[in-house]
Short mmCIF file of C-alpha atoms in Angstrom, two decimals:
data_model
loop_
_atom_site.label_atom_id
_atom_site.label_comp_id
_atom_site.label_asym_id
_atom_site.label_seq_id
_atom_site.Cartn_x
_atom_site.Cartn_y
_atom_site.Cartn_z
CA MET E 1 4.54 20.26 -13.78
CA LYS E 2 1.33 18.23 -13.97
CA SER E 3 -0.98 18.33 -10.96
CA LEU E 4 -1.98 15.16 -9.13
CA SER E 5 -5.56 15.77 -10.25
CA GLU E 6 -4.47 15.83 -13.91
CA ILE E 7 -2.43 12.66 -13.40
CA ASP E 8 -5.42 10.90 -11.85
CA THR E 9 -7.85 11.99 -14.58
CA VAL E 10 -5.63 11.22 -17.57
CA SER E 11 -4.58 7.84 -16.13
CA LYS E 12 -8.22 6.93 -15.53
CA ARG E 13 -9.32 7.92 -19.05
CA ALA E 14 -6.35 6.18 -20.68
CA SER E 15 -7.20 3.02 -18.75
CA ARG E 16 -10.78 3.13 -19.97
CA ALA E 17 -9.58 3.69 -23.54
CA SER E 18 -7.23 0.71 -23.13
CA GLY E 19 -10.20 -1.57 -22.45
CA PHE E 20 -10.74 -1.58 -18.69
CA ASP E 21 -14.18 -0.76 -17.31
CA TRP E 22 -14.69 2.55 -15.54
CA GLY E 23 -14.50 0.98 -12.07
CA VAL E 24 -11.04 -0.48 -12.70
CA ALA E 25 -9.99 2.67 -14.55
CA GLU E 26 -10.80 4.77 -11.48
CA GLU E 27 -8.66 2.47 -9.32
CA VAL E 28 -5.75 2.89 -11.74
CA GLY E 29 -6.15 6.67 -11.65
CA LYS E 30 -5.86 6.68 -7.85
CA ASN E 31 -2.87 4.35 -8.00
CA ILE E 32 -0.87 6.39 -10.50
CA ARG E 33 -1.61 9.55 -8.53
CA MET E 34 -0.18 7.85 -5.43
CA LEU E 35 2.92 6.56 -7.22
CA GLU E 36 3.75 9.97 -8.65
CA MET E 37 3.14 11.66 -5.30
CA LEU E 38 5.66 9.27 -3.70
CA GLY E 39 8.22 9.74 -6.46
CA LEU E 40 7.73 6.44 -8.26
CA ALA E 41 7.44 6.23 -12.04
CA GLY E 42 3.71 5.60 -12.36
CA ILE E 43 3.06 7.46 -15.63
CA LYS E 44 6.13 5.98 -17.35
CA ASN E 45 5.21 2.40 -16.45
CA LEU E 46 1.52 2.83 -17.28
CA ASN E 47 2.27 4.44 -20.64
CA TYR E 48 4.68 1.69 -21.70
CA TYR E 49 2.42 -1.07 -20.41
CA TYR E 50 -0.53 0.19 -22.46
CA LYS E 51 1.67 0.36 -25.58
CA ILE E 52 2.69 -3.28 -25.10
CA ARG E 53 -0.85 -4.32 -24.17
CA GLU E 54 -2.09 -3.27 -27.63
CA LYS E 55 0.10 -5.97 -29.20
CA LYS E 56 0.38 -8.65 -26.52
CA ASN E 57 -2.00 -10.65 -24.33
CA PHE E 58 -1.49 -10.92 -20.59
CA GLU E 59 -2.81 -13.48 -18.12
CA LYS E 60 -5.87 -12.33 -16.15
CA ILE E 61 -5.73 -13.99 -12.76
CA SER E 62 -9.00 -14.20 -10.84
CA LEU E 63 -8.50 -16.39 -7.77
CA ILE E 64 -5.24 -15.69 -5.96
CA GLU E 65 -3.55 -18.52 -4.06
CA MET E 66 -0.42 -18.98 -1.97
CA GLU E 67 1.63 -19.71 -5.10
CA ASN E 68 0.65 -18.16 -8.44
CA LYS E 69 2.63 -19.11 -11.51
CA ILE E 70 2.06 -19.47 -15.23
CA THR E 71 4.19 -20.97 -17.96
CA GLN E 72 3.75 -18.65 -20.94
CA LEU E 73 2.12 -15.24 -20.47
CA GLU E 74 2.93 -12.67 -17.78
CA TYR E 75 0.23 -11.62 -15.36
CA CYS E 76 -1.57 -8.35 -16.02
CA PRO E 77 -0.49 -6.15 -13.06
CA ILE E 78 -3.82 -4.33 -12.94
CA ILE E 79 -6.11 -7.37 -12.90
CA ALA E 80 -3.78 -9.10 -10.43
CA GLY E 81 -3.84 -5.99 -8.26
CA VAL E 82 -7.61 -5.53 -8.33
CA ASN E 83 -8.19 -9.14 -7.31
CA PHE E 84 -5.47 -9.06 -4.67
CA LEU E 85 -7.11 -6.02 -3.07
CA ASP E 86 -10.58 -7.60 -3.28
CA GLN E 87 -9.42 -10.87 -1.69
CA VAL E 88 -6.89 -9.51 0.80
CA ARG E 89 -8.90 -10.23 3.97
CA SER E 90 -8.77 -13.95 3.23
CA LEU E 91 -5.27 -13.83 1.74
CA GLU E 92 -3.71 -12.44 4.92
CA ASN E 93 -4.31 -15.82 6.57
CA LEU E 94 -1.74 -17.31 4.18
CA ASN E 95 0.96 -15.01 5.65
CA GLU E 96 3.05 -15.21 2.47
CA ILE E 97 2.09 -15.16 -1.22
CA THR E 98 4.25 -15.53 -4.31
CA PHE E 99 3.79 -14.69 -7.97
CA LYS E 100 5.89 -15.63 -10.96
CA ASN E 101 6.09 -13.12 -13.79
CA ILE E 102 3.99 -9.99 -13.25
CA ALA E 103 4.36 -7.49 -16.08
CA TYR E 104 5.23 -3.92 -15.08
CA PRO E 105 5.07 -4.70 -11.33
CA ILE E 106 5.22 -1.04 -10.30
CA LEU E 107 1.56 -0.93 -11.42
CA PHE E 108 0.80 -3.81 -9.03
CA LEU E 109 2.50 -2.15 -6.07
CA PRO E 110 -0.20 0.47 -5.22
CA PHE E 111 -2.86 -2.23 -4.87
CA VAL E 112 -0.69 -3.91 -2.24
CA SER E 113 -0.13 -0.57 -0.53
CA ARG E 114 -3.87 0.01 -0.33
CA ALA E 115 -4.34 -3.52 1.01
CA SER E 116 -2.02 -2.56 3.86
CA GLU E 117 -4.45 0.21 4.79
CA VAL E 118 -7.47 -2.13 4.54
CA LEU E 119 -5.86 -4.65 6.91
CA GLY E 120 -4.19 -2.16 9.23
CA ARG E 121 -0.96 -4.16 8.80
CA LYS E 122 2.37 -3.42 7.18
CA ILE E 123 3.12 -5.49 4.09
CA PHE E 124 6.53 -6.41 2.74
CA LEU E 125 6.74 -6.68 -1.05
CA LYS E 126 9.79 -8.04 -2.86
CA VAL E 127 10.13 -7.72 -6.63
CA ASP E 128 13.25 -9.69 -7.57
CA ASN E 129 16.02 -7.73 -5.75
CA ARG E 130 13.84 -4.71 -4.99
CA ASN E 131 12.30 -4.46 -1.53
CA PHE E 132 9.28 -2.34 -0.58
CA LEU E 133 7.81 -1.85 2.90
CA LEU E 134 4.24 -0.60 2.60
CA ASN E 135 2.90 1.33 5.56
CA TYR E 136 -0.90 1.58 5.64
CA ASN E 137 -0.92 3.33 2.22
CA ASN E 138 0.78 6.34 3.82
CA SER E 139 4.41 5.74 2.90
CA ILE E 140 6.73 3.36 1.09
CA TYR E 141 10.25 2.50 2.20
CA SER E 142 12.39 0.89 -0.48
CA ASN E 143 15.92 0.07 -1.57
CA SER E 144 14.91 0.91 -5.15
CA LEU E 145 13.10 4.23 -5.47
CA ASN E 146 13.95 5.44 -8.95
CA ASN E 147 12.34 6.70 -12.14
CA GLY E 148 12.96 3.59 -14.21
CA ILE E 149 10.61 1.27 -16.01
CA ILE E 150 10.45 -2.30 -14.70
CA THR E 151 9.04 -4.42 -17.51
CA ILE E 152 8.69 -7.62 -15.52
CA GLY E 153 8.90 -8.93 -11.99
CA ASN E 154 10.11 -12.52 -12.27
CA ASN E 155 9.71 -13.36 -8.60
CA ILE E 156 7.22 -11.51 -6.43
CA GLU E 157 6.94 -12.17 -2.69
CA ILE E 158 4.32 -10.66 -0.41
CA LYS E 159 4.52 -11.03 3.37
CA PHE E 160 1.92 -9.79 5.84
CA LEU E 161 3.79 -8.41 8.84
CA GLU E 162 2.69 -8.46 12.45
CA ASN E 163 2.15 -5.07 14.04
CA THR E 164 4.95 -4.46 16.53
CA ASP E 165 6.45 -1.40 18.17
CA SER E 166 9.66 -0.04 16.66
CA PHE E 167 11.13 0.56 20.13
CA GLU E 168 12.16 -1.48 23.18
CA GLU E 169 10.03 -1.66 26.33
CA ASN E 170 12.76 -0.01 28.42
CA GLU E 171 12.86 2.91 25.94
CA TRP E 172 9.13 3.36 26.36
CA LYS E 173 9.42 3.29 30.16
CA GLU E 174 12.22 5.85 30.14
CA LEU E 175 10.27 8.23 27.94
CA TYR E 176 7.10 7.70 29.96
CA LYS E 177 9.00 8.51 33.16
CA LEU E 178 10.18 11.77 31.60
CA SER E 179 6.62 12.61 30.56
CA GLU E 180 5.48 12.23 34.17
CA LYS E 181 7.20 15.50 34.98
CA THR E 182 4.33 17.27 33.25
CA PHE E 183 1.77 15.73 35.61
CA VAL E 184 0.39 18.21 38.16
CA GLU E 185 -1.00 17.03 41.46
CA GLU E 186 -4.33 18.56 42.36
CA SER E 187 -4.08 21.09 45.15
CA GLU E 188 -6.69 21.16 47.91
CA SER E 189 -8.18 24.37 46.47
CA LEU E 190 -8.50 22.83 43.00
CA LYS E 191 -10.25 19.81 44.46
CA GLN E 192 -12.73 22.04 46.33
CA ARG E 193 -13.47 24.12 43.25
CA GLY E 194 -13.85 21.00 41.12
CA ALA E 195 -16.29 19.42 43.56
CA GLY E 196 -18.91 22.09 43.01
CA ALA E 197 -18.15 22.98 39.42
CA GLY E 198 -21.20 23.50 37.26
CA LEU E 199 -23.62 23.77 40.20
CA THR E 200 -25.43 27.01 40.96
CA ASP E 201 -28.03 27.82 43.58
CA ASN E 202 -30.89 29.77 42.08
CA ASP E 203 -33.11 29.76 45.19
#
């Protein structure tokens, strides 16, 4: 079994050999490491994407807007991801962003996951009928965690979610009330000892 360090290094070098500069290549290395660590098919998708990329051109989006669509080429998932991550602080004000036709969208996903960490907000990502909930770049919940290759995402939706508790207020109050049983009232002797703590008379 390949180590995460090997996965990172080989993905980075392959990305450089495929034509990306070292800065972008390093980002790809981190992303593939994360995908493989979480059980998503990072190496498979990257390998097949680079094979196709040798023969086919992909759209390189620079400025991301609320709606992003093209008529002929698919978007490069890596360039789209890099620019999404770079622009995410302004993009979150849009609340929802859509893309049409991102090639190999699994390679785009880690950039969105890392954006969740940058913003300190959960992000919901929908790739056609596949849903992903990205939690501060720490975990991914999905209805489609598998080892397959997704060659294209026809309809991509990104929603920036508000931070809310996962529990009801009454549940919090009940648990807090239980926790109060660990509170210890200060006895009179503890108070007296605490009042002079740290003071010594050297005269």
